Coordinates of C-alpha atoms and ligand atoms in Angstrom, one line a residue:
M29 CA 0.2 0.0 -0.1
S30 CA 1.2 3.4 -0.8
H31 CA -0.1 6.5 0.0
L32 CA 1.1 9.9 -1.4
S33 CA -0.3 13.7 -1.1
A34 CA 0.5 17.3 -1.9
E35 CA -0.7 20.7 -2.1
W36 CA -2.6 19.9 -4.9
V37 CA -4.1 16.7 -6.7
L38 CA -5.1 17.3 -10.4
P39 CA -7.2 13.8 -11.1
L40 CA -8.5 15.1 -14.5
D41 CA -11.6 12.9 -13.8
G42 CA -13.1 15.8 -11.9
P43 CA -12.1 19.2 -10.3
P44 CA -8.6 19.8 -8.9
I45 CA -8.2 19.0 -5.0
R46 CA -6.6 21.0 -2.4
G47 CA -4.4 19.3 0.1
G48 CA -5.3 15.9 -1.6
F49 CA -3.9 12.4 -1.8
V50 CA -3.6 9.4 -3.7
R51 CA -3.6 5.8 -2.3
Y52 CA -2.7 2.5 -4.4
E53 CA -2.2 -1.0 -3.8
G54 CA -1.3 -3.8 -6.3
G55 CA -0.7 -1.4 -9.0
R56 CA -3.8 0.1 -9.0
I57 CA -5.5 3.7 -7.4
V58 CA -7.9 2.9 -4.6
E59 CA -8.5 6.1 -3.2
V60 CA -8.4 9.7 -4.2
G61 CA -9.3 12.3 -1.7
E62 CA -8.8 15.2 0.6
G63 CA -6.3 14.9 3.3
R64 CA -2.4 14.5 3.9
A65 CA -0.2 11.2 3.9
E66 CA 2.9 10.3 5.4
R67 CA 4.9 11.0 2.2
H68 CA 3.5 14.8 1.4
F69 CA 4.7 17.0 -1.6
D70 CA 4.9 20.5 -0.3
E71 CA 4.4 23.2 -3.4
A72 CA 3.7 20.4 -5.4
V73 CA 1.1 18.7 -7.8
I74 CA 0.5 14.9 -8.3
L75 CA -1.4 14.4 -11.5
P76 CA -1.9 11.2 -13.8
G77 CA 1.2 10.1 -15.7
F78 CA 1.5 11.8 -18.9
V79 CA 0.3 9.8 -22.1
N80 CA 2.3 10.2 -25.0
A81 CA 0.1 9.8 -27.8
H82 CA 3.4 9.8 -30.7
A83 CA 6.9 9.2 -30.2
H84 CA 9.8 7.4 -31.5
L85 CA 12.0 6.1 -28.8
E86 CA 14.8 4.9 -30.8
Y87 CA 15.5 8.2 -32.1
A88 CA 16.3 9.8 -28.6
N89 CA 19.8 11.1 -29.2
Y90 CA 19.1 12.3 -32.9
A91 CA 18.7 15.9 -32.0
G92 CA 19.7 18.6 -34.6
F93 CA 20.2 15.9 -37.6
G94 CA 19.3 17.7 -40.5
D95 CA 17.9 20.9 -38.7
G96 CA 16.7 23.4 -41.2
S97 CA 16.8 21.0 -44.1
P98 CA 13.4 20.6 -46.4
F99 CA 11.9 17.4 -45.6
G100 CA 13.6 15.0 -48.5
P101 CA 17.5 15.6 -47.4
W102 CA 16.3 16.0 -43.9
I103 CA 14.9 12.2 -44.2
R104 CA 17.7 11.3 -46.2
T105 CA 20.5 12.2 -43.2
H106 CA 18.3 10.4 -40.7
V107 CA 18.5 7.3 -42.4
D108 CA 21.9 7.1 -43.5
R109 CA 23.0 7.9 -40.2
K110 CA 20.9 5.3 -38.5
N111 CA 22.2 2.9 -41.1
R112 CA 25.2 3.3 -39.1
L113 CA 23.9 1.7 -35.8
R114 CA 24.0 -1.8 -34.3
P115 CA 21.2 -3.3 -32.8
E116 CA 22.8 -2.7 -29.1
D117 CA 23.0 0.8 -30.1
M118 CA 19.5 1.0 -31.0
L119 CA 18.4 -0.7 -27.7
A120 CA 20.7 1.9 -25.7
I121 CA 19.1 4.9 -27.4
A122 CA 15.7 3.3 -26.5
R123 CA 16.5 3.1 -22.8
L124 CA 17.9 6.5 -22.9
G125 CA 14.3 7.6 -24.4
V126 CA 12.8 5.6 -21.7
V127 CA 14.6 7.5 -18.9
D128 CA 14.1 10.9 -20.7
S129 CA 9.9 9.8 -20.8
L130 CA 9.7 9.1 -17.1
R131 CA 11.9 12.0 -16.2
S132 CA 9.1 14.2 -17.8
G133 CA 6.4 12.6 -15.9
I134 CA 5.3 10.1 -18.9
T135 CA 3.8 6.9 -17.6
T136 CA 2.6 5.7 -21.1
V137 CA 4.0 6.0 -24.7
A138 CA 2.4 5.1 -28.2
D139 CA 6.1 4.5 -29.6
Y140 CA 6.6 3.8 -33.6
S141 CA 9.4 1.5 -33.7
F142 CA 11.7 0.6 -36.3
S143 CA 13.6 -1.7 -35.0
G144 CA 11.4 -3.1 -32.0
A145 CA 14.1 -2.3 -29.5
A146 CA 11.9 0.5 -27.7
A147 CA 9.9 -2.5 -26.4
T148 CA 12.6 -4.0 -24.6
A149 CA 13.8 -0.9 -23.7
A150 CA 10.1 0.0 -22.1
D151 CA 9.6 -3.4 -20.3
D152 CA 13.2 -3.1 -18.8
L153 CA 12.6 0.3 -17.3
G154 CA 9.0 -0.1 -16.5
L155 CA 7.3 2.3 -18.9
R156 CA 3.9 1.4 -20.0
A157 CA 4.0 1.2 -24.2
I158 CA 2.4 0.4 -27.3
V159 CA 5.0 -0.5 -29.2
Y160 CA 4.2 -0.1 -33.2
L161 CA 6.6 -1.8 -35.5
E162 CA 7.1 -0.3 -38.7
V163 CA 6.4 -1.7 -42.0
F164 CA 7.2 0.4 -45.6
A165 CA 5.6 -1.6 -48.3
V166 CA 3.8 -1.1 -51.4
D167 CA 3.2 -5.0 -51.7
P168 CA 1.7 -6.1 -48.9
V169 CA 3.3 -9.5 -49.1
D170 CA 6.5 -7.2 -48.3
A171 CA 4.6 -5.8 -44.8
R172 CA 4.1 -9.3 -44.0
R173 CA 7.6 -10.5 -44.2
Q174 CA 9.2 -7.1 -42.2
W175 CA 6.1 -7.6 -39.5
E176 CA 6.9 -11.2 -39.3
E177 CA 10.8 -10.4 -38.7
K178 CA 10.2 -7.5 -36.6
R179 CA 7.5 -9.4 -34.3
A180 CA 9.8 -12.4 -33.6
Q181 CA 12.4 -10.0 -32.0
V182 CA 10.1 -8.5 -29.4
R183 CA 8.2 -9.9 -26.7
E184 CA 4.6 -8.7 -25.6
T185 CA 4.2 -8.3 -21.7
H186 CA 1.4 -6.9 -19.4
R187 CA 3.1 -3.5 -19.7
V188 CA 4.0 -3.5 -23.7
R189 CA 1.4 -4.0 -26.0
I190 CA 3.1 -4.9 -29.6
G191 CA 1.3 -3.1 -32.6
V192 CA 2.0 -2.5 -36.2
S193 CA 2.4 1.0 -38.1
P194 CA 2.2 1.3 -41.8
H195 CA 4.5 4.1 -42.0
A196 CA 2.4 6.7 -44.1
P197 CA -0.2 6.7 -47.2
Y198 CA 3.2 7.8 -49.3
T199 CA 5.1 4.7 -48.3
C200 CA 2.6 1.9 -48.0
S201 CA -0.5 0.9 -50.3
L202 CA -3.8 0.4 -49.0
D203 CA -3.5 -3.1 -49.3
T204 CA -0.4 -2.8 -46.7
Y205 CA -2.8 -0.7 -44.5
R206 CA -5.6 -3.5 -44.8
F207 CA -3.0 -6.5 -44.1
C208 CA -2.2 -4.3 -40.9
L209 CA -5.3 -3.9 -39.8
S210 CA -6.3 -7.7 -40.0
L211 CA -3.5 -8.3 -37.7
G212 CA -6.1 -7.9 -34.3
V213 CA -3.3 -5.6 -32.8
P214 CA -2.9 -1.8 -32.4
V215 CA -2.5 0.1 -35.6
G216 CA -0.9 3.5 -36.1
T217 CA 0.6 5.4 -39.1
H218 CA 1.5 9.0 -40.0
L219 CA -1.3 11.0 -41.8
A220 CA -1.1 14.7 -43.6
E221 CA 1.6 15.5 -41.9
S222 CA 3.0 18.0 -44.5
A223 CA 2.2 19.8 -47.9
N224 CA 5.2 17.6 -49.5
E225 CA 3.2 14.4 -48.5
T226 CA -0.2 15.9 -50.4
E227 CA 1.8 17.1 -53.4
W228 CA 3.5 13.7 -54.0
L229 CA 0.3 11.8 -53.6
L230 CA -1.5 14.0 -55.9
H231 CA 1.4 15.0 -58.7
G232 CA 3.7 12.2 -58.0
R233 CA 6.6 15.3 -57.5
G234 CA 7.8 17.3 -54.9
P235 CA 10.8 17.2 -52.1
L236 CA 9.7 13.6 -51.2
Q237 CA 11.3 12.5 -54.4
G238 CA 14.4 12.0 -52.1
I239 CA 12.9 9.0 -50.8
A240 CA 12.1 7.6 -54.5
P241 CA 12.8 3.9 -53.7
L242 CA 10.3 3.9 -50.7
L243 CA 7.5 5.8 -52.5
V244 CA 4.3 4.5 -53.6
P245 CA 2.8 5.6 -57.0
P246 CA 0.7 8.8 -56.5
T247 CA -2.8 8.1 -55.8
G248 CA -4.1 11.4 -57.7
R249 CA -6.0 12.1 -53.8
R250 CA -5.0 14.1 -50.9
A251 CA -3.8 12.0 -47.9
V252 CA -6.9 11.5 -46.1
A253 CA -9.1 10.7 -49.1
T254 CA -6.3 8.2 -50.0
L255 CA -6.6 6.7 -46.7
E256 CA -10.5 7.1 -46.4
P257 CA -11.1 3.3 -47.2
V258 CA -9.4 2.1 -43.9
L259 CA -9.7 5.3 -42.0
G260 CA -11.8 4.2 -38.6
P261 CA -11.0 4.1 -34.6
E262 CA -8.4 1.3 -35.1
L263 CA -5.9 3.5 -37.0
L264 CA -4.3 6.0 -34.5
C265 CA -3.5 8.9 -37.1
A266 CA -0.1 11.1 -36.0
H267 CA 0.0 14.7 -37.4
C268 CA -3.1 15.2 -39.3
V269 CA -1.5 19.1 -40.5
D270 CA -2.7 19.3 -44.2
V271 CA -6.5 18.6 -43.4
D272 CA -9.4 21.1 -44.7
G273 CA -12.7 21.0 -43.3
R274 CA -14.4 18.0 -45.1
E275 CA -11.6 15.9 -44.0
I276 CA -11.7 16.9 -40.3
A277 CA -15.6 15.9 -40.6
L278 CA -14.7 12.5 -42.0
L279 CA -12.0 11.9 -39.2
A280 CA -14.8 12.5 -36.9
E281 CA -17.4 10.8 -38.1
R282 CA -14.9 7.8 -38.6
D283 CA -14.0 8.3 -35.1
V284 CA -10.4 8.3 -36.0
P285 CA -8.3 9.1 -33.4
V286 CA -5.2 11.9 -33.9
A287 CA -1.8 12.4 -32.1
H288 CA -1.1 16.3 -32.4
C289 CA 2.7 16.8 -32.5
P290 CA 2.9 20.9 -32.5
R291 CA 6.7 21.1 -31.6
S292 CA 7.8 18.6 -34.5
N293 CA 5.3 20.3 -37.2
A294 CA 7.0 23.6 -36.7
L295 CA 10.4 22.5 -36.6
L296 CA 9.9 20.5 -39.8
G297 CA 8.1 23.3 -41.1
C298 CA 5.3 21.5 -41.9
G299 CA 2.6 23.9 -40.6
I300 CA -0.1 24.0 -37.3
A301 CA -2.5 21.3 -37.0
P302 CA -6.0 22.5 -36.6
V303 CA -6.4 21.5 -33.4
A304 CA -9.1 23.2 -32.4
L305 CA -11.4 22.6 -35.4
M306 CA -10.3 19.2 -34.8
R307 CA -11.8 19.2 -31.2
D308 CA -14.8 20.9 -32.0
A309 CA -15.5 18.6 -34.6
G310 CA -15.3 16.0 -32.0
V311 CA -12.4 14.1 -33.2
V312 CA -10.2 12.3 -30.3
V313 CA -6.8 14.3 -29.9
G314 CA -3.9 13.2 -27.8
L315 CA -0.5 15.1 -27.4
G316 CA 2.5 13.6 -28.7
T317 CA 6.2 14.5 -28.3
D318 CA 7.1 12.5 -31.3
S319 CA 11.2 12.2 -31.2
P320 CA 14.2 14.2 -31.0
A321 CA 14.8 13.5 -34.6
S322 CA 12.5 16.2 -35.3
T323 CA 11.9 17.7 -31.8
P324 CA 14.4 18.7 -29.4
S325 CA 13.0 16.3 -26.7
F326 CA 10.7 14.1 -25.0
D327 CA 9.5 17.0 -23.0
V328 CA 5.8 17.0 -22.5
F329 CA 6.0 20.3 -20.6
E330 CA 7.5 22.2 -23.9
E331 CA 4.8 20.2 -26.1
L332 CA 1.8 21.5 -23.9
R333 CA 2.9 25.0 -24.4
A334 CA 3.7 24.7 -27.8
A335 CA 0.4 23.5 -28.3
I336 CA -0.9 26.1 -26.6
F337 CA 1.1 28.8 -28.7
A338 CA 0.2 27.1 -31.7
A339 CA -3.4 26.8 -31.6
R340 CA -4.0 30.8 -30.1
A341 CA -1.4 32.0 -32.8
R342 CA -2.8 30.0 -35.8
D343 CA -6.6 31.0 -34.4
Q344 CA -6.0 34.4 -33.3
R345 CA -7.9 33.6 -30.2
A346 CA -6.4 33.3 -26.6
D347 CA -9.3 30.8 -25.9
A348 CA -8.4 28.5 -28.8
L349 CA -6.8 26.0 -26.1
G350 CA -6.7 26.5 -22.9
A351 CA -4.4 25.3 -20.0
A352 CA -7.2 22.5 -18.8
D353 CA -7.4 21.7 -22.4
A354 CA -4.0 21.2 -23.3
L355 CA -3.6 19.0 -20.2
A356 CA -6.4 16.4 -20.9
L357 CA -4.7 16.1 -24.2
A358 CA -1.7 14.9 -22.4
T359 CA -3.5 12.6 -20.3
V360 CA -7.2 11.7 -20.5
D361 CA -7.5 12.4 -24.0
A362 CA -4.3 11.1 -25.2
A363 CA -5.9 7.7 -23.4
R364 CA -8.7 7.7 -25.6
A365 CA -6.7 7.9 -28.4
L366 CA -5.0 5.0 -27.8
R367 CA -7.8 3.0 -26.5
L368 CA -6.5 2.7 -23.1
E369 CA -9.1 5.4 -21.3
S370 CA -10.3 2.5 -19.1
E371 CA -6.7 1.9 -17.5
V372 CA -4.9 4.9 -17.5
G373 CA -5.3 8.8 -18.1
T374 CA -6.9 9.8 -14.9
L375 CA -6.4 9.6 -11.5
T376 CA -9.8 7.3 -10.6
P377 CA -9.8 4.5 -8.4
G378 CA -9.7 1.1 -9.9
K379 CA -7.4 2.5 -13.0
R380 CA -3.3 1.8 -13.1
A381 CA -1.2 3.8 -10.2
D382 CA 0.4 5.9 -12.9
L383 CA 1.2 8.9 -11.7
T384 CA 3.5 11.9 -11.6
V385 CA 4.7 14.8 -9.0
V386 CA 5.5 18.2 -10.1
S387 CA 7.2 21.0 -8.1
L388 CA 6.2 24.4 -8.5
A389 CA 8.5 25.7 -5.6
G390 CA 10.0 28.8 -6.4
S391 CA 7.7 29.2 -9.9
P392 CA 6.1 31.9 -10.8
Y393 CA 2.8 30.1 -10.8
H394 CA 3.4 29.4 -6.9
P395 CA 1.5 30.6 -4.7
V396 CA -1.0 28.5 -7.1
E397 CA -4.2 30.1 -8.4
D398 CA -4.8 27.4 -11.3
P399 CA -3.2 24.4 -10.4
A400 CA -3.6 23.6 -14.3
A401 CA -2.0 26.6 -15.7
A402 CA 0.8 26.2 -13.1
V403 CA 1.4 22.8 -14.3
V404 CA 1.4 23.9 -18.1
F405 CA 3.2 26.9 -17.5
G406 CA 5.4 26.4 -14.7
G407 CA 6.1 22.5 -15.1
S408 CA 9.7 21.3 -16.6
P409 CA 11.3 17.9 -16.2
E410 CA 13.6 19.2 -13.7
R411 CA 10.7 19.9 -11.9
V412 CA 9.2 16.2 -11.8
L413 CA 10.1 14.7 -8.5
E414 CA 8.9 11.0 -9.0
T415 CA 7.1 9.4 -11.6
V416 CA 5.6 6.1 -10.7
V417 CA 4.1 3.4 -13.2
D418 CA 1.9 0.2 -11.7
G419 CA 2.4 1.5 -8.7
R420 CA 6.3 1.1 -8.8
T421 CA 8.9 4.5 -8.6
R422 CA 10.3 4.2 -11.9
Y423 CA 12.1 7.6 -11.6
R424 CA 13.1 10.1 -8.8
R425 CA 14.5 13.1 -9.1
Q426 CA 17.1 12.9 -6.2
E427 CA 18.1 9.7 -7.9
E428 CA 18.9 11.0 -11.3
E429 CA 22.7 9.6 -10.7
Q430 CA 21.9 6.2 -11.2
W431 CA 21.3 6.8 -15.2
R432 CA 24.8 8.1 -15.7
E433 CA 25.5 5.0 -17.4
V434 CA 22.3 5.0 -19.6
R435 CA 23.2 8.2 -20.9
S436 CA 27.0 7.2 -21.8
I437 CA 26.4 4.6 -23.4
A438 CA 23.5 6.6 -25.8
S439 CA 26.1 9.0 -26.3
A440 CA 28.6 6.2 -27.4
A441 CA 25.9 5.3 -29.9
R442 CA 25.4 8.8 -31.4
A443 CA 29.5 9.9 -31.6
R444 CA 29.1 6.3 -34.1
M445 CA 26.3 8.1 -36.0
L446 CA 28.2 11.3 -36.3
G447 CA 31.4 9.0 -37.7
S448 CA 33.4 10.3 -34.6
P449 CA 36.7 8.3 -34.7
A450 CA 36.3 7.7 -30.6
A451 CA 33.4 5.3 -31.8
Ligands
ZN27 ZN1 6.7 10.1 -36.2

């Protein structure tokens, strides 16, 4: 039995609790209420662990590769460097990704995985995950071969589910999507990420020609229309930036879950996804950090703020996205997007004991007026005191030192990618 309390508890299934506690046992939450526990966090907030709706743990230290390049050359740099890694390097980097996720208060991740190393790393270090093994295939026979090869390398556990990721409508045919959806496992893809994608699909031209051997023939349709025959609640779609009003209505009508990645979309010059319009239309949207291949970090707090900045700037309205809405995107809504809402996403008795504790000591948001705004605008990984998954503490701020070896092995793998003689 564990019992934690803090100045504020944000259960996300109801109003904030001043002077609240969370009690859990056997990996599940037993009780949430008002009162003080033996382990009390002053000037801090307890909230559900963040659910990261889109990431690539295996790219945890790809930061800065090809920064400022157009999408074609960017992806080429990325692929060339990845090819220099050995399987043990991929695992080392994925382990770093897990540590950095826990350190940011993340307790569940939807991870699109090239090698499957993310599944091993997440299970070893105690992060809950759905690991979608990536396939890139025009021919579904090829998709089956890639899936079977990758699936044989990984193990499903009670904490880590294995899914499949047909990469994107410009690298996978509809038959490949149909094959993936027939497997009865979680399926995730990238959809309508950039105007480059639309240009290739419509006209067979533009910067994506840089990855020519991977491309499907142009479909003569935009991205959402290309996938229209397979869109449904089973297909998690990351990005959805280049979508118009009719396409948003279709995503809502088909109950297609969307992972919104505002920092990645901004840094790659892809644009700003119409998150307020999607939410208003009834689309289930979860927040995703994507990976350091395109964003600087797995920092959820930065992602929350980026979501708010981008939505308000795009719509020229201060109420386009509020702090409490943003927090929902990264917890309860992301859990719905992953179809895990009965298990995680809120501090509700019966759900898994996945939570994080964020200090507000010395922040301009303390004393607290609005605890959601304080966490969203005042929070950072440096302020995460503790992260608990399945009732077990997996990260503690004061024990940061224990991750030194994980960091140094991952750093040697990065040196190999950069072609450093020391590697
Ligand atoms: Zn991605």
